[in-house]
Coordinates of C-alpha atoms (C1' of nucleotides) in Angstrom, one line a residue:
Chain A
M1 CA 5.4 14.7 -31.0
A2 CA 6.7 11.1 -30.9
S3 CA 7.9 11.6 -27.4
Q4 CA 4.3 12.2 -26.3
A5 CA 3.2 8.8 -27.3
V6 CA 3.1 6.1 -24.8
T7 CA 4.9 2.8 -25.3
P8 CA 2.4 0.5 -27.1
Q9 CA 1.0 -2.4 -25.1
S10 CA 2.0 -4.8 -27.9
Q11 CA 5.6 -3.7 -27.6
D12 CA 6.1 -3.9 -23.8
F13 CA 3.1 -4.2 -21.7
S14 CA 4.9 -3.7 -18.4
K15 CA 6.4 -0.5 -19.7
W16 CA 3.0 0.6 -21.0
Y17 CA 1.5 0.0 -17.6
N18 CA 4.2 2.0 -15.7
E19 CA 3.9 4.9 -18.1
I20 CA 0.1 5.0 -17.9
V21 CA 0.1 5.0 -14.1
Y22 CA 2.3 8.1 -13.9
R23 CA 1.1 9.9 -17.0
A24 CA -2.6 9.5 -16.2
D25 CA -1.7 11.2 -12.9
L26 CA -2.8 8.3 -10.8
A27 CA 0.3 8.1 -8.7
D28 CA 3.9 9.2 -8.0
Q29 CA 7.0 7.3 -7.0
S30 CA 7.8 7.7 -3.4
P31 CA 11.1 8.1 -1.6
V32 CA 10.5 4.7 0.1
R33 CA 11.2 1.6 -2.0
G34 CA 8.1 -0.1 -3.1
C35 CA 5.7 2.4 -1.7
L36 CA 3.4 4.5 -3.8
I37 CA 2.1 8.1 -3.5
I38 CA -1.5 7.9 -4.7
K39 CA -2.3 11.3 -6.3
P40 CA -5.7 12.9 -6.1
Y41 CA -6.9 11.5 -9.4
G42 CA -5.8 8.0 -8.5
Y43 CA -7.3 8.4 -5.0
E44 CA -10.6 9.5 -6.4
L45 CA -10.7 6.3 -8.4
W46 CA -10.0 4.3 -5.2
E47 CA -12.7 6.3 -3.4
A48 CA -15.2 5.2 -6.1
I49 CA -14.1 1.6 -5.7
K50 CA -14.5 2.0 -1.9
A51 CA -17.9 3.5 -2.2
G52 CA -19.1 0.7 -4.5
L53 CA -17.9 -2.0 -2.1
D54 CA -18.8 -0.3 1.1
R55 CA -22.4 0.2 -0.1
R56 CA -22.6 -3.6 -0.8
F57 CA -21.1 -4.5 2.6
K58 CA -23.6 -2.4 4.4
A59 CA -26.4 -3.9 2.3
T60 CA -25.4 -7.4 3.5
G61 CA -25.4 -6.4 7.1
H62 CA -21.7 -5.5 7.8
Q63 CA -20.5 -2.7 10.0
N64 CA -17.2 -0.9 9.8
A65 CA -14.7 -0.7 12.7
Y66 CA -11.1 0.1 13.1
F67 CA -8.3 -1.9 14.8
P68 CA -4.7 -0.9 15.6
L69 CA -1.9 -0.8 13.0
F70 CA 0.4 -2.5 15.5
I71 CA 0.0 -6.1 16.5
P72 CA 2.0 -7.8 19.3
E73 CA 4.4 -10.2 17.7
S74 CA 3.2 -13.1 19.8
F75 CA -0.3 -12.8 18.2
L76 CA 1.0 -13.7 14.8
K77 CA 2.6 -16.8 16.2
R78 CA -0.6 -18.3 17.6
E79 CA -1.8 -19.7 14.3
A80 CA 0.9 -21.9 12.9
E81 CA 0.2 -21.7 9.1
H82 CA -0.5 -18.0 9.4
V83 CA 2.8 -17.1 11.0
E84 CA 4.7 -19.3 8.5
G85 CA 2.9 -17.6 5.6
F86 CA 3.5 -14.1 6.7
S87 CA 6.7 -13.9 8.7
P88 CA 9.1 -13.5 5.7
E89 CA 7.4 -10.2 4.8
L90 CA 6.8 -8.5 8.1
A91 CA 8.0 -5.1 9.1
V92 CA 8.6 -5.1 12.9
V93 CA 9.0 -2.2 15.3
T94 CA 11.6 -3.0 18.0
I95 CA 12.3 0.5 19.2
A96 CA 9.8 3.1 20.3
G97 CA 10.1 6.2 22.3
G98 CA 13.9 5.8 22.2
K99 CA 13.8 2.5 24.0
P100 CA 13.7 -1.2 23.0
L101 CA 10.2 -2.6 23.3
E102 CA 9.4 -5.4 25.8
E103 CA 7.7 -7.2 22.9
P104 CA 8.2 -6.2 19.3
L105 CA 5.2 -4.8 17.4
V106 CA 4.4 -6.1 14.0
V107 CA 3.0 -3.6 11.4
R108 CA -0.1 -5.5 10.3
P109 CA 0.2 -7.5 7.1
T110 CA -3.5 -8.4 7.7
S111 CA -5.5 -8.2 10.8
E112 CA -7.0 -11.6 11.6
T113 CA -5.0 -12.0 14.8
I114 CA -5.7 -8.7 16.4
I115 CA -9.4 -8.7 15.4
M116 CA -9.8 -12.3 16.7
E117 CA -8.4 -11.1 20.0
S118 CA -11.3 -8.7 20.2
F119 CA -13.9 -11.1 18.9
K120 CA -13.0 -13.4 21.8
N121 CA -14.2 -10.7 24.2
W122 CA -17.2 -9.7 22.1
I123 CA -18.7 -13.1 21.7
Q124 CA -20.2 -15.1 24.6
S125 CA -23.5 -16.5 23.2
Y126 CA -25.0 -17.8 20.0
R127 CA -27.1 -14.6 20.3
D128 CA -23.9 -12.6 19.6
L129 CA -23.6 -14.3 16.2
P130 CA -23.1 -13.7 13.4
L131 CA -20.6 -10.9 14.1
L132 CA -20.1 -9.1 10.8
I133 CA -17.2 -6.5 10.8
N134 CA -15.2 -4.8 8.1
Q135 CA -12.3 -2.4 8.3
W136 CA -10.8 0.0 5.8
A137 CA -7.1 0.1 6.5
N138 CA -3.5 0.2 5.3
V139 CA -1.3 -2.9 5.6
V140 CA 2.4 -3.6 5.0
R141 CA 4.0 -6.6 3.4
W142 CA 7.7 -6.4 2.7
E143 CA 7.5 -7.9 -0.8
L144 CA 10.7 -8.5 -2.8
R145 CA 9.2 -7.3 -6.0
T146 CA 6.8 -4.4 -6.2
R147 CA 4.7 -2.8 -9.0
P148 CA 2.5 0.3 -8.8
F149 CA -0.9 -0.6 -7.3
L150 CA -0.5 -4.4 -8.1
R151 CA 2.0 -5.1 -5.3
T152 CA 3.2 -2.3 -3.1
T153 CA 5.0 -2.5 0.2
E154 CA 2.2 -0.6 1.9
F155 CA -1.3 -0.8 0.4
L156 CA -4.9 0.2 1.2
W157 CA -7.6 -2.3 1.4
Q158 CA -10.7 -3.5 3.2
E159 CA -10.7 -6.6 5.2
G160 CA -13.9 -8.2 6.4
H161 CA -13.9 -10.4 9.4
T162 CA -16.9 -12.4 10.5
A163 CA -17.7 -15.0 13.1
H164 CA -20.5 -17.6 12.9
A165 CA -22.1 -20.4 14.8
T166 CA -21.8 -23.2 12.2
Y167 CA -19.6 -24.2 9.3
E168 CA -22.5 -23.8 7.0
D169 CA -23.1 -20.2 8.1
A170 CA -19.4 -19.4 7.6
E171 CA -19.4 -21.0 4.2
R172 CA -22.5 -19.1 3.2
E173 CA -20.8 -15.8 4.2
T174 CA -17.6 -16.7 2.4
R175 CA -19.5 -17.4 -0.8
Q176 CA -21.8 -14.4 -0.4
M177 CA -18.8 -12.0 -0.1
L178 CA -17.2 -13.5 -3.2
D179 CA -20.5 -12.8 -5.0
V180 CA -20.4 -9.2 -3.7
Y181 CA -16.9 -8.8 -5.1
A182 CA -17.9 -10.4 -8.4
D183 CA -21.0 -8.1 -8.6
F184 CA -18.9 -5.1 -8.0
A185 CA -16.2 -6.1 -10.5
I186 CA -18.6 -6.9 -13.3
N187 CA -21.2 -4.2 -12.8
D188 CA -19.1 -1.3 -11.5
A189 CA -15.6 -2.0 -12.7
A190 CA -16.7 -3.7 -16.0
I191 CA -14.2 -6.5 -15.2
P192 CA -15.6 -9.9 -16.2
V193 CA -14.0 -11.9 -13.4
V194 CA -14.1 -15.7 -13.0
Q195 CA -15.2 -16.9 -9.6
G196 CA -13.7 -20.1 -8.2
R197 CA -11.9 -21.9 -5.5
K198 CA -8.1 -21.8 -4.9
S199 CA -6.1 -24.9 -4.9
D200 CA -4.6 -25.9 -1.5
R201 CA -1.2 -24.6 -2.6
E202 CA -2.7 -21.2 -3.4
K203 CA -5.0 -20.7 -0.4
F204 CA -4.6 -18.1 2.3
A205 CA -2.2 -18.9 5.1
G206 CA -4.4 -20.3 7.9
A207 CA -7.6 -20.8 5.8
L208 CA -9.6 -24.0 5.4
H209 CA -10.2 -22.9 1.8
T210 CA -10.0 -19.7 -0.3
Y211 CA -12.3 -18.4 -3.0
T212 CA -11.1 -15.9 -5.6
I213 CA -12.2 -13.6 -8.4
E214 CA -9.7 -13.8 -11.3
A215 CA -9.4 -11.2 -14.0
M216 CA -7.6 -11.3 -17.3
M217 CA -5.4 -8.4 -18.0
R218 CA -4.7 -7.2 -21.6
D219 CA -1.4 -9.1 -21.7
K220 CA -3.5 -12.2 -21.0
K221 CA -2.0 -12.7 -17.5
A222 CA -4.3 -13.3 -14.6
L223 CA -4.8 -11.0 -11.7
Q224 CA -6.3 -12.2 -8.4
S225 CA -8.6 -9.3 -7.8
G226 CA -10.3 -10.3 -4.5
T227 CA -10.3 -13.2 -2.1
S228 CA -12.7 -14.7 0.4
H229 CA -11.5 -17.2 3.0
N230 CA -13.4 -19.7 5.1
L231 CA -11.1 -19.9 8.1
G232 CA -12.9 -22.8 9.7
Q233 CA -12.2 -22.9 13.4
N234 CA -8.4 -22.4 13.0
F235 CA -8.3 -18.9 14.3
A236 CA -11.2 -19.4 16.8
R237 CA -9.2 -22.2 18.4
A238 CA -5.9 -20.2 18.3
F239 CA -7.6 -17.2 20.0
G240 CA -10.2 -19.0 22.1
I241 CA -13.3 -17.6 20.5
Q242 CA -16.1 -19.7 22.1
F243 CA -19.8 -19.3 22.6
L244 CA -22.6 -21.1 24.4
D245 CA -25.1 -22.6 21.9
E246 CA -28.9 -23.1 22.4
N247 CA -28.1 -26.3 24.3
N248 CA -25.7 -24.6 26.7
Q249 CA -22.8 -26.3 25.0
L250 CA -19.5 -24.5 24.6
Q251 CA -18.5 -24.2 20.9
Y252 CA -15.7 -22.7 18.9
C253 CA -16.8 -20.1 16.3
W254 CA -16.4 -20.4 12.6
T255 CA -14.7 -17.4 11.0
T256 CA -14.2 -15.8 7.6
S257 CA -12.1 -13.1 6.2
W258 CA -12.2 -11.4 2.8
G259 CA -10.4 -8.5 1.1
V260 CA -10.1 -6.2 -1.9
S261 CA -7.2 -3.8 -2.2
T262 CA -5.8 -0.9 -4.2
R263 CA -4.7 -3.6 -6.6
M264 CA -8.2 -3.1 -8.0
V265 CA -7.0 0.2 -9.4
G266 CA -4.3 -1.7 -11.3
A267 CA -7.0 -4.2 -12.5
V268 CA -9.1 -1.4 -14.0
V269 CA -6.0 0.1 -15.7
M270 CA -4.8 -3.2 -17.2
T271 CA -8.3 -4.5 -18.2
H272 CA -9.5 -1.5 -20.1
G273 CA -6.5 0.7 -20.9
D274 CA -5.3 1.1 -24.5
D275 CA -2.4 2.8 -26.2
K276 CA -3.9 6.2 -25.7
G277 CA -4.2 5.8 -22.0
L278 CA -6.8 4.9 -19.4
R279 CA -10.3 3.9 -20.2
L280 CA -12.4 4.2 -17.1
P281 CA -15.8 2.6 -16.6
P282 CA -18.3 5.4 -16.1
K283 CA -19.4 4.1 -12.7
L284 CA -15.9 4.5 -11.3
A285 CA -14.6 7.5 -13.3
P286 CA -13.8 10.5 -11.1
Y287 CA -15.1 12.6 -14.0
Q288 CA -17.7 11.0 -16.2
V289 CA -17.8 13.9 -18.5
V290 CA -15.2 16.5 -19.3
I291 CA -16.2 19.7 -21.1
V292 CA -13.7 21.3 -23.4
P293 CA -14.7 24.8 -24.5
I294 CA -13.3 26.0 -27.8
F295 CA -12.9 29.6 -29.1
K296 CA -10.9 31.3 -31.7
A297 CA -11.1 34.9 -30.8
D298 CA -11.3 36.6 -27.5
D299 CA -14.7 38.1 -28.3
E300 CA -16.1 34.5 -28.6
R301 CA -14.8 33.5 -25.2
P302 CA -17.5 34.8 -22.9
A303 CA -20.4 33.3 -24.8
V304 CA -18.7 29.9 -25.1
I305 CA -17.7 29.8 -21.5
A306 CA -21.2 30.8 -20.4
A307 CA -22.7 28.0 -22.5
A308 CA -20.2 25.5 -21.2
E309 CA -21.0 26.6 -17.6
R310 CA -24.7 26.3 -18.3
L311 CA -24.2 22.7 -19.6
R312 CA -21.9 21.9 -16.7
A313 CA -24.5 23.0 -14.2
E314 CA -27.3 21.1 -15.9
L315 CA -25.3 17.8 -16.0
S316 CA -24.0 18.3 -12.4
D317 CA -27.6 18.9 -11.2
A318 CA -28.5 15.7 -12.8
G319 CA -26.0 13.9 -10.6
I320 CA -23.4 13.4 -13.4
R321 CA -19.8 13.9 -12.4
V322 CA -18.6 16.6 -14.7
H323 CA -15.5 18.7 -15.0
S324 CA -15.0 21.8 -17.2
D325 CA -11.5 22.2 -18.5
L326 CA -11.0 26.0 -18.5
R327 CA -7.2 25.9 -18.6
E328 CA -5.7 28.8 -20.5
G329 CA -2.9 28.3 -23.0
Q330 CA -3.7 24.7 -23.7
S331 CA -5.0 23.9 -27.2
P332 CA -8.2 21.9 -27.6
G333 CA -6.2 19.1 -29.2
F334 CA -3.9 18.9 -26.2
K335 CA -6.9 18.7 -23.9
F336 CA -8.5 15.9 -25.9
N337 CA -5.4 13.8 -25.6
D338 CA -4.9 14.7 -22.0
W339 CA -8.4 13.6 -21.0
E340 CA -8.1 10.5 -23.1
M341 CA -4.9 9.6 -21.2
R342 CA -6.9 10.0 -18.0
G343 CA -9.7 7.8 -19.3
V344 CA -12.7 10.1 -19.0
P345 CA -15.6 8.2 -20.6
V346 CA -17.3 11.1 -22.4
R347 CA -16.0 14.4 -23.7
L348 CA -18.2 17.3 -24.5
E349 CA -16.9 19.9 -26.9
I350 CA -18.6 23.2 -27.3
G351 CA -17.5 26.1 -29.7
P352 CA -18.7 29.1 -31.6
K353 CA -20.3 26.9 -34.3
D354 CA -22.2 25.0 -31.7
L355 CA -23.6 28.2 -30.3
E356 CA -25.0 29.1 -33.7
K357 CA -26.5 25.7 -34.2
G358 CA -27.5 24.8 -30.6
T359 CA -25.3 21.7 -30.7
V360 CA -22.3 20.1 -28.9
A361 CA -19.9 17.4 -29.9
L362 CA -19.9 14.3 -27.8
A363 CA -17.0 11.9 -28.0
R364 CA -16.9 8.5 -26.3
R365 CA -13.6 7.2 -25.0
D366 CA -14.3 3.6 -25.8
Q367 CA -14.3 4.3 -29.6
P368 CA -11.2 5.9 -31.1
G369 CA -11.0 9.2 -33.0
K370 CA -13.7 10.5 -35.1
E371 CA -15.8 7.3 -35.0
G372 CA -16.7 8.0 -31.4
K373 CA -17.6 11.6 -32.0
Q374 CA -21.1 12.9 -32.9
F375 CA -22.8 16.3 -32.9
V376 CA -26.0 16.4 -30.9
S377 CA -28.5 19.0 -29.8
Q378 CA -27.9 20.9 -26.6
A379 CA -31.5 20.2 -25.7
G380 CA -31.9 17.1 -23.7
I381 CA -28.2 16.9 -23.1
V382 CA -28.7 15.1 -19.7
E383 CA -30.5 12.2 -21.3
Q384 CA -28.1 11.9 -24.2
V385 CA -25.1 11.9 -21.8
R386 CA -26.7 9.4 -19.5
R387 CA -27.4 7.0 -22.4
L388 CA -23.8 7.4 -23.7
L389 CA -22.4 6.7 -20.2
D390 CA -24.5 3.5 -20.0
E391 CA -23.3 2.5 -23.5
V392 CA -19.7 3.0 -22.6
Q393 CA -20.1 1.1 -19.4
A394 CA -21.6 -1.8 -21.2
S395 CA -19.2 -1.6 -24.1
L396 CA -16.1 -1.9 -21.8
L397 CA -17.6 -4.9 -20.1
R398 CA -18.4 -6.5 -23.5
Q399 CA -14.9 -5.8 -24.9
A400 CA -13.2 -7.3 -21.8
T401 CA -15.5 -10.3 -21.8
E402 CA -14.9 -11.0 -25.5
F403 CA -11.1 -10.6 -24.9
R404 CA -11.2 -13.0 -22.0
D405 CA -13.2 -15.6 -23.9
A406 CA -11.1 -15.4 -27.0
N407 CA -8.0 -16.0 -24.9
T408 CA -9.3 -18.9 -22.8
H409 CA -8.6 -22.2 -24.3
D410 CA -9.7 -25.7 -23.4
V411 CA -6.8 -28.2 -23.2
A412 CA -6.9 -31.9 -22.8
T413 CA -3.2 -32.6 -22.6
Y414 CA -0.1 -31.2 -20.8
D415 CA 1.4 -30.4 -24.3
Q416 CA -1.7 -28.3 -25.2
L417 CA -1.5 -26.5 -21.8
R418 CA 2.2 -25.7 -22.5
Q419 CA 1.3 -24.3 -25.9
V420 CA -1.5 -22.1 -24.6
I421 CA 0.6 -20.7 -21.8
E422 CA 3.5 -20.1 -24.1
A423 CA 1.4 -18.3 -26.6
G424 CA -0.3 -16.3 -23.8
G425 CA -3.7 -17.1 -22.5
W426 CA -5.7 -19.1 -20.0
A427 CA -5.7 -22.8 -20.2
R428 CA -8.8 -24.7 -18.9
G429 CA -8.8 -28.4 -18.4
W430 CA -9.6 -31.4 -16.2
W431 CA -7.4 -31.7 -13.2
A432 CA -6.9 -34.4 -10.6
G433 CA -3.2 -33.8 -9.9
S434 CA -1.5 -33.4 -6.6
G435 CA 0.1 -30.3 -5.1
D436 CA 3.4 -31.6 -6.3
D437 CA 2.1 -32.0 -9.8
E438 CA 0.8 -28.4 -9.6
A439 CA 4.3 -27.3 -8.5
R440 CA 5.8 -29.1 -11.5
V441 CA 3.5 -27.4 -13.9
K442 CA 4.4 -24.1 -12.4
D443 CA 8.1 -24.9 -12.6
E444 CA 8.0 -26.0 -16.2
T445 CA 5.5 -23.5 -17.6
G446 CA 5.3 -20.6 -15.2
A447 CA 1.6 -21.1 -14.9
T448 CA -0.4 -21.7 -11.7
I449 CA -3.9 -22.9 -11.0
R450 CA -5.8 -19.6 -10.8
C451 CA -8.9 -21.4 -9.6
F452 CA -11.3 -24.2 -10.0
P453 CA -14.2 -22.2 -11.5
F454 CA -17.6 -22.5 -10.0
D455 CA -18.9 -22.7 -13.5
Q456 CA -18.1 -26.3 -14.4
P457 CA -19.1 -28.4 -17.4
D458 CA -21.4 -31.4 -16.7
G459 CA -19.8 -34.8 -16.2
A460 CA -16.2 -35.7 -15.7
G461 CA -13.0 -36.2 -17.7
R462 CA -9.4 -37.2 -17.6
C463 CA -6.7 -35.2 -15.8
L464 CA -4.6 -33.4 -18.4
F465 CA -1.5 -34.1 -16.4
T466 CA -1.9 -37.6 -14.9
G467 CA -4.6 -39.1 -17.1
A468 CA -6.5 -40.1 -14.0
P469 CA -10.3 -39.6 -13.8
A470 CA -11.0 -36.0 -12.8
Q471 CA -14.2 -34.4 -11.3
R472 CA -13.4 -30.8 -12.0
Q473 CA -11.7 -28.4 -14.3
A474 CA -9.0 -25.9 -13.4
I475 CA -7.8 -22.7 -15.1
F476 CA -4.1 -22.4 -15.5
A477 CA -2.4 -19.0 -16.2
K478 CA 0.6 -16.9 -15.6
A479 CA -0.3 -14.4 -12.9
Y480 CA 0.7 -11.1 -11.4
Chain B
rC1 C1' 17.6 -13.4 -2.8
rG2 C1' 20.1 -14.5 -7.9
rG3 C1' 21.0 -12.0 -12.9
rG4 C1' 21.2 -7.3 -15.6
rG5 C1' 21.1 -2.0 -15.7
rU6 C1' 21.2 3.1 -14.1
rG7 C1' 22.4 7.4 -10.8
rU8 C1' 23.7 14.7 -14.3
rG9 C1' 17.8 21.1 -13.4
rG10 C1' 10.7 18.7 -12.2
rC11 C1' 10.8 14.5 -16.2
rG12 C1' 13.7 11.9 -20.3
rC13 C1' 18.7 11.9 -21.8
rA14 C1' 23.8 13.5 -24.0
rG15 C1' 28.7 14.6 -22.1
rC16 C1' 32.8 10.1 -19.3
rC17 C1' 36.5 6.3 -23.8
rU18 C1' 40.6 10.9 -24.8
rG19 C1' 40.2 15.4 -17.3
rG20 C1' 39.9 22.1 -18.4
rU21 C1' 34.6 24.8 -14.7
rA22 C1' 27.8 21.5 -17.7
rG23 C1' 24.4 20.8 -22.5
rC24 C1' 19.8 19.1 -25.4
rG25 C1' 14.4 17.8 -25.6
rC26 C1' 10.0 18.1 -22.7
rG27 C1' 7.9 20.7 -18.7
rC28 C1' 7.8 25.6 -16.0
rU29 C1' 7.5 31.6 -16.0
rU30 C1' 6.5 36.1 -19.0
rG31 C1' 4.8 38.5 -23.6
rC32 C1' 2.6 38.4 -28.5
rA33 C1' 0.1 35.6 -31.9
rU34 C1' -2.9 30.9 -32.1
rG35 C1' -7.3 27.9 -30.7
rG36 C1' -12.9 22.1 -33.8
rG37 C1' -7.1 16.5 -32.5
rG38 C1' -0.7 16.8 -28.9
rU39 C1' 0.1 25.4 -31.6
rG40 C1' 4.2 29.0 -33.1
rC41 C1' 7.8 32.8 -32.1
rA42 C1' 10.6 35.5 -28.5
rA43 C1' 12.7 36.3 -23.7
rG44 C1' 13.6 34.0 -18.9
rA45 C1' 14.0 30.9 -14.2
rG46 C1' 16.0 26.4 -12.6
rG47 C1' 21.9 21.9 -11.5
rU48 C1' 25.4 19.7 -3.9
rC49 C1' 26.6 16.1 -11.8
rC50 C1' 24.1 9.7 -5.7
rC51 C1' 27.7 9.7 -1.2
rG52 C1' 32.8 9.1 0.8
rG53 C1' 37.9 8.8 -0.1
rG54 C1' 42.1 8.8 -3.6
rU55 C1' 45.1 10.5 -8.1
rU56 C1' 45.8 15.5 -10.3
rC57 C1' 47.5 22.4 -10.8
rG58 C1' 42.4 20.9 -12.0
rA59 C1' 37.5 15.4 -11.5
rG60 C1' 30.6 15.0 -14.0
rU61 C1' 34.8 12.5 -16.6
rC62 C1' 40.2 8.4 -14.0
rC63 C1' 40.9 4.8 -9.4
rC64 C1' 38.9 2.5 -4.7
rG65 C1' 34.8 1.8 -1.4
rG66 C1' 29.8 2.5 -0.2
rC67 C1' 24.5 3.7 -1.0
rA68 C1' 20.1 4.0 -3.7
rC69 C1' 16.8 3.0 -7.4
rC70 C1' 14.9 0.5 -11.8
rC71 C1' 14.2 -3.9 -14.9
rC72 C1' 14.1 -9.5 -15.5
rG73 C1' 13.3 -14.1 -12.4
rA74 C1' 12.0 -17.1 -7.7
rC75 C1' 8.1 -15.6 -3.2
rC76 C1' 3.4 -12.9 -2.6
rA77 C1' -3.4 -9.1 -2.4

RNA sequence: CGGGGUGUGGCGCAGCCUGGUAGCGCGCUUGCAUGGGGUGCAAGAGGUCCCGGGUUCGAGUCCCGGCACCCCGACCA
């Protein structure tokens, strides 16, 4: 029985995470180092994330397209910072069809370069702008250290790429897409992210500046969960993307890019999971409700199963994602634990006693054991389940928000910052240091500037590191 | 790329020190009972012991070489 328990978060968070990923049936290890096999249950979770984002992209005027996996090596080299940032982690194809290639092909680590090459041809006039494209794709980055979902050699993501006539338009787009990410994270994934701007040290290779949504995991480390880059005219110049404006003047475009990856799956796991397994927000859960039928004797079976099927159909017709667990030879207790491991928000139990009384048991995943279990009438089940799903969704967000706030500390001195980081948590304080100062903090504490939050206090203060006057606060934390 | 560790049925491990023809738990199959919080009993199936070489009558075990993976750091969505 002890062997069935998962390693507690408090004992070894990293071990807990690894066990949950495999035991909740999200993924398998693959034969290739650092690559992940995403199993159906994990992929359904990703599909829900995709759907939530894609809907928002369409609503803000973007269209999906698809560009090649292979990029001519020379493309990467056209933007100096970009190639410098990515070259250490490229996978390169040098032989194909049994012969050495004239020019090696890079397996895309991101698609700015090959998409800009197309944008050059698609854009002639200010009337062609803005150009708003997104693609869902796989990318490859040969990372030294990998973790399931958080950092894998190959991963799935979406990358938005847009071109605009002015800096202001590009900046508005960059911020808009960060808002889209934050809206998705908070309202669908129940992850209370902090929006902000990256320091120059942490920005994307080739960007003017980068915005981020940062989330706090249950070990109090930060996870960069989505980024939006204002690329300025850097890529437009490198790829010659020009247009004629209203005054017949030739101008370079202003471009943006933004991405969210399968890392978001890891964010959901590490934001909400507990020692019993996953806790999925109802809006993303592959199954929002699981029905566990219970019967003692064979002669009770048909009636219980018929009732379960009637309820399943009723919930399903109402648009609720419901699964009926009819597995033979597995005890109810086993199924309860199994579905708790998989994080299903609401469990519906129905047995002989319920048939007599016209009731069912409803258990919510966000509240442990008997506390979260109640017997309710079968009549009006749809409304009751809907209400419960809403409550679980809200409760997960509330819990995560409280956790984040309880573990975010204001610091005025470097000593205080050290203490907060050492104890585990986010440290927020005034900052006017240089990139070198930032590097020293990282060196000495392991913490980096996660972002300069948009949400800033009024006024100004003194830099916690240099003591110089500072205009803005930064959040420091250890990060994945 | 530095430091540590591990390679033995699907998974987790023991066996290695002290060589003698592979074992335990979980899972899987079948049957009977059981079923409202990780069920019990019984009978089964399943293994190139990471690879190559050496020592030996005999190697999972000893020696040499290689490979892979995992964990911890530095780099990164």
